[in-house]
mmCIF file of C-alpha atoms in Angstrom:
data_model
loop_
_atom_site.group_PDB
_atom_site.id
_atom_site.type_symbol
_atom_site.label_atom_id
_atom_site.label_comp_id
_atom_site.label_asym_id
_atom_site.label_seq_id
_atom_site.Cartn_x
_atom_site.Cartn_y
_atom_site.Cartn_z
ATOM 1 C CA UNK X 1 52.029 -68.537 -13.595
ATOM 2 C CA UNK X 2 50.661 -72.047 -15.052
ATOM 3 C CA UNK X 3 53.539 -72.842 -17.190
ATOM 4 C CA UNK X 4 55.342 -72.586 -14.024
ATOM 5 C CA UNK X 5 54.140 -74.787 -12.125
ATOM 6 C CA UNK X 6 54.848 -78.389 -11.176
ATOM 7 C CA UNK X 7 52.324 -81.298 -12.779
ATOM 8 C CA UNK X 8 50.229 -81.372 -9.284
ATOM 9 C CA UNK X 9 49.809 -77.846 -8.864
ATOM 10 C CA UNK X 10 48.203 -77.576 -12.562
ATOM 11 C CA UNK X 11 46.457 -80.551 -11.915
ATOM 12 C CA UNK X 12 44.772 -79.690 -8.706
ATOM 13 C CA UNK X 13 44.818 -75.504 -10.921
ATOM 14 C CA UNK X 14 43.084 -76.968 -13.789
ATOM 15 C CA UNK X 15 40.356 -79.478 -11.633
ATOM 16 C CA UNK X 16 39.499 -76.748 -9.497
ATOM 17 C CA UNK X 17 38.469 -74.409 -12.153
ATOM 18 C CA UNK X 18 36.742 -77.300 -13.918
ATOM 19 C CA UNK X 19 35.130 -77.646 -10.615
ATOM 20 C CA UNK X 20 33.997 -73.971 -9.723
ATOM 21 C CA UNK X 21 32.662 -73.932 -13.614
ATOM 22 C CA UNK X 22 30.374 -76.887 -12.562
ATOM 23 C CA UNK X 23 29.624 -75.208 -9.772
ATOM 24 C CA UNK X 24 28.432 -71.772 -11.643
ATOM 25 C CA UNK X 25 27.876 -69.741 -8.153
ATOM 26 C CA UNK X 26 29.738 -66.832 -6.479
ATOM 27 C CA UNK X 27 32.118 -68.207 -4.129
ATOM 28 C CA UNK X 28 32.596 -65.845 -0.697
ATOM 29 C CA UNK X 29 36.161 -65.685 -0.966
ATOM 30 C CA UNK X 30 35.892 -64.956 3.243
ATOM 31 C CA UNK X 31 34.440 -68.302 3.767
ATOM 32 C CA UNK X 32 35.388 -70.531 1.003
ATOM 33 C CA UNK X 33 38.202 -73.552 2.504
ATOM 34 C CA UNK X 34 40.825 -75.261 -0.022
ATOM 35 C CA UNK X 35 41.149 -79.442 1.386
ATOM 36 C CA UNK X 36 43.302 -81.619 -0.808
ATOM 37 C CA UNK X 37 45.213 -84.490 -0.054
ATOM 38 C CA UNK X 38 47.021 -87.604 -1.733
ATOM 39 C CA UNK X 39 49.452 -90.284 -0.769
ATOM 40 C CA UNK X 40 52.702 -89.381 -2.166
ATOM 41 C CA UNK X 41 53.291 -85.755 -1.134
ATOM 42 C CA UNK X 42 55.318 -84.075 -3.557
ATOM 43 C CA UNK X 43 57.816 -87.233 -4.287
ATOM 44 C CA UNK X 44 58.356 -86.173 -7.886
ATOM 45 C CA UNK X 45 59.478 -82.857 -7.476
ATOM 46 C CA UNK X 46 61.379 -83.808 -4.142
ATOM 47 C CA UNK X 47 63.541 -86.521 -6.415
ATOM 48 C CA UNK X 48 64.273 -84.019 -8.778
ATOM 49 C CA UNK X 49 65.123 -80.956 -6.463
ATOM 50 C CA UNK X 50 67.310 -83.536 -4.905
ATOM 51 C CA UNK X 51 69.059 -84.071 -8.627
ATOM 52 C CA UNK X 52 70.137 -81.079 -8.395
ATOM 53 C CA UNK X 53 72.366 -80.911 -5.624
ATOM 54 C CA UNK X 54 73.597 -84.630 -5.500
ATOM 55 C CA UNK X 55 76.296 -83.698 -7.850
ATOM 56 C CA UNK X 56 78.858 -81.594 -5.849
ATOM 57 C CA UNK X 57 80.741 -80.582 -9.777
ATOM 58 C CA UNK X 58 77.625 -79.466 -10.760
ATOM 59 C CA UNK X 59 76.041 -78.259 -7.851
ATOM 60 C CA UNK X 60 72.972 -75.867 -8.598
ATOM 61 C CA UNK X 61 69.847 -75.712 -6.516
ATOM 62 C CA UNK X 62 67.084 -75.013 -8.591
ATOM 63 C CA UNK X 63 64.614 -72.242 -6.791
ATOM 64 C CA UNK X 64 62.067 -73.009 -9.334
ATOM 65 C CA UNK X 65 61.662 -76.689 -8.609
ATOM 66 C CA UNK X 66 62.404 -76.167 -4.749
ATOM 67 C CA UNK X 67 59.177 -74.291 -4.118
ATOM 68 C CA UNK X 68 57.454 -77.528 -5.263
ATOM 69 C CA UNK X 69 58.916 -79.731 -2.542
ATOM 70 C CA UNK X 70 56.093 -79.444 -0.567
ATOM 71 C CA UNK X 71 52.587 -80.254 -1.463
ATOM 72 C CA UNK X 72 50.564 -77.599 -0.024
ATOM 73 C CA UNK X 73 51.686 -75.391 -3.072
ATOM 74 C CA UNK X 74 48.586 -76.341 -4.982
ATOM 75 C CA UNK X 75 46.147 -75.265 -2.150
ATOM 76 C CA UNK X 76 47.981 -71.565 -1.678
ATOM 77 C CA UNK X 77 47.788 -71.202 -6.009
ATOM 78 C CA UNK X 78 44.388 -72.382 -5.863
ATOM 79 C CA UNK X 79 43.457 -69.304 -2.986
ATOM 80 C CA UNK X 80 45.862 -67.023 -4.889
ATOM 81 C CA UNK X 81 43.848 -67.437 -8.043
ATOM 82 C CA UNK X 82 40.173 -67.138 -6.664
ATOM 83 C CA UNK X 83 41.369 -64.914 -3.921
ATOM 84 C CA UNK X 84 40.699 -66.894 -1.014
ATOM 85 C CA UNK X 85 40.874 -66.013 2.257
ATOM 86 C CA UNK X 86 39.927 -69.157 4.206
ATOM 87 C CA UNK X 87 41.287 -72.314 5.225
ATOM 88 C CA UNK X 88 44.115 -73.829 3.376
ATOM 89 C CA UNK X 89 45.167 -77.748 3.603
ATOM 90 C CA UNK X 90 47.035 -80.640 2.383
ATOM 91 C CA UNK X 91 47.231 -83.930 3.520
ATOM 92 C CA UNK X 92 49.477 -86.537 2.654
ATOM 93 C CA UNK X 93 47.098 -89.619 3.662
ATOM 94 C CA UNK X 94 46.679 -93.604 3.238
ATOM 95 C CA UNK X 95 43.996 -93.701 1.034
ATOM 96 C CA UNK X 96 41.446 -91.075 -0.311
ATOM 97 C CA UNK X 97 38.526 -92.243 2.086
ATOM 98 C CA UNK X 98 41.097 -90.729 5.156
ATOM 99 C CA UNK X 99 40.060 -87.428 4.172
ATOM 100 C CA UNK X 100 36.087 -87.777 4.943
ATOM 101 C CA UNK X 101 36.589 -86.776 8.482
ATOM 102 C CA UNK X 102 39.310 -84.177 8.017
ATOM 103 C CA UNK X 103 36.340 -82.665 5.822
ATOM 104 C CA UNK X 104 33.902 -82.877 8.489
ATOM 105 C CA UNK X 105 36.040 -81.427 11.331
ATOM 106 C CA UNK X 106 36.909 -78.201 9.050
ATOM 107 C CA UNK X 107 32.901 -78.270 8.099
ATOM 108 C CA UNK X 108 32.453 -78.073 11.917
ATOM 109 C CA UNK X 109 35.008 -75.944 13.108
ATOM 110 C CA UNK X 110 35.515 -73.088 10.400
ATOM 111 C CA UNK X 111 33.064 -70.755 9.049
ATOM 112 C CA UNK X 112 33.665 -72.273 5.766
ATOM 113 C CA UNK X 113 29.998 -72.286 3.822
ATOM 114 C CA UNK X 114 32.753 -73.770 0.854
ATOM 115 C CA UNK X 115 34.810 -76.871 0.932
ATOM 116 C CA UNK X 116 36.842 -77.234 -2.242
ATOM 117 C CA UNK X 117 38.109 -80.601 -1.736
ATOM 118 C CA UNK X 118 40.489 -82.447 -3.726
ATOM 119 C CA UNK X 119 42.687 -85.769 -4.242
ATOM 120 C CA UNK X 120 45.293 -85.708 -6.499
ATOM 121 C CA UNK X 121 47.343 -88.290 -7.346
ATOM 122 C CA UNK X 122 49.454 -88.417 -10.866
ATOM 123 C CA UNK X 123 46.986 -88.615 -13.695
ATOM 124 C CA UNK X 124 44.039 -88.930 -10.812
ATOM 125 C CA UNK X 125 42.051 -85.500 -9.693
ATOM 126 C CA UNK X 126 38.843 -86.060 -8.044
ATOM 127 C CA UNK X 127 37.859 -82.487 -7.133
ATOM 128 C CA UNK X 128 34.400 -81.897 -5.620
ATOM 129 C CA UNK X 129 32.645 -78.330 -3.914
ATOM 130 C CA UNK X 130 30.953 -78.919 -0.506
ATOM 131 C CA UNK X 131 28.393 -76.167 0.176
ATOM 132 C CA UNK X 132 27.499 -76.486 4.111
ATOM 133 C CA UNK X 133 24.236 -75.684 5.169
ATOM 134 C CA UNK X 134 23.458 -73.661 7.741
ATOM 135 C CA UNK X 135 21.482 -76.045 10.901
#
């Protein structure tokens, strides 16, 4: 659910769709990978997870923000919502140009004819479809 989610899920949610719209082809949903990365993880949403159980009076763990603590959330609502059934990533990486090979290895190594690659950082999503030929 979008109103759920944390700010990078519906970030990477909402780029992705823009994305595929662009895109305006059937996606094989067999052989379509999800690749995003950035360089803070999921910081935000660790920091306030952690808010919630610093205080031992009011001590409530929050299952709603805990499920956000790690950043490859975004990549499994991404396959949930187009119903894919290939690779799944995230990288937490230096800088965004860190990710060219990790795209190239999974364009080598998988049967992926789809890369749906992505960096997202807070107000930053640079989402762009990879369509591997066939040699």
């Amino acid at each position: 659910k979008f109103f759920k989610m944390d700010s990078l899920s519906k970030m990477g949610f909402v780029g992705v769709e823009m994305a595929l719209q662009q895109y305006g082809q059937t996606i094989d949903s067999e052989r379509t990978c999800v690749i995003m990365a950035n360089r803070i993880s999921s910081t935000k949403d660790n920091r306030e997870f952690a808010a919630t159980i610093e205080d031992h009076n009011q001590y409530f763990p929050s299952p709603a923000l805990f499920v956000y603590t790690v950043p490859n959330v975004v990549t499994g609502e991404i396959a949930i919502r187009h119903h894919l059934y290939g690779e799944t990533s995230f990288y937490v990486l230096d800088k965004q140009e860190d990710l060219e090979p990790i795209i190239q290895s999974t364009a080598q190594t998988t049967n992926a004819n789809l890369l749906i690659v992505g960096w997202l950082e807070e107000g930053e999503a640079n989402i762009r479809i990879i369509t591997k030929t066939n040699d």
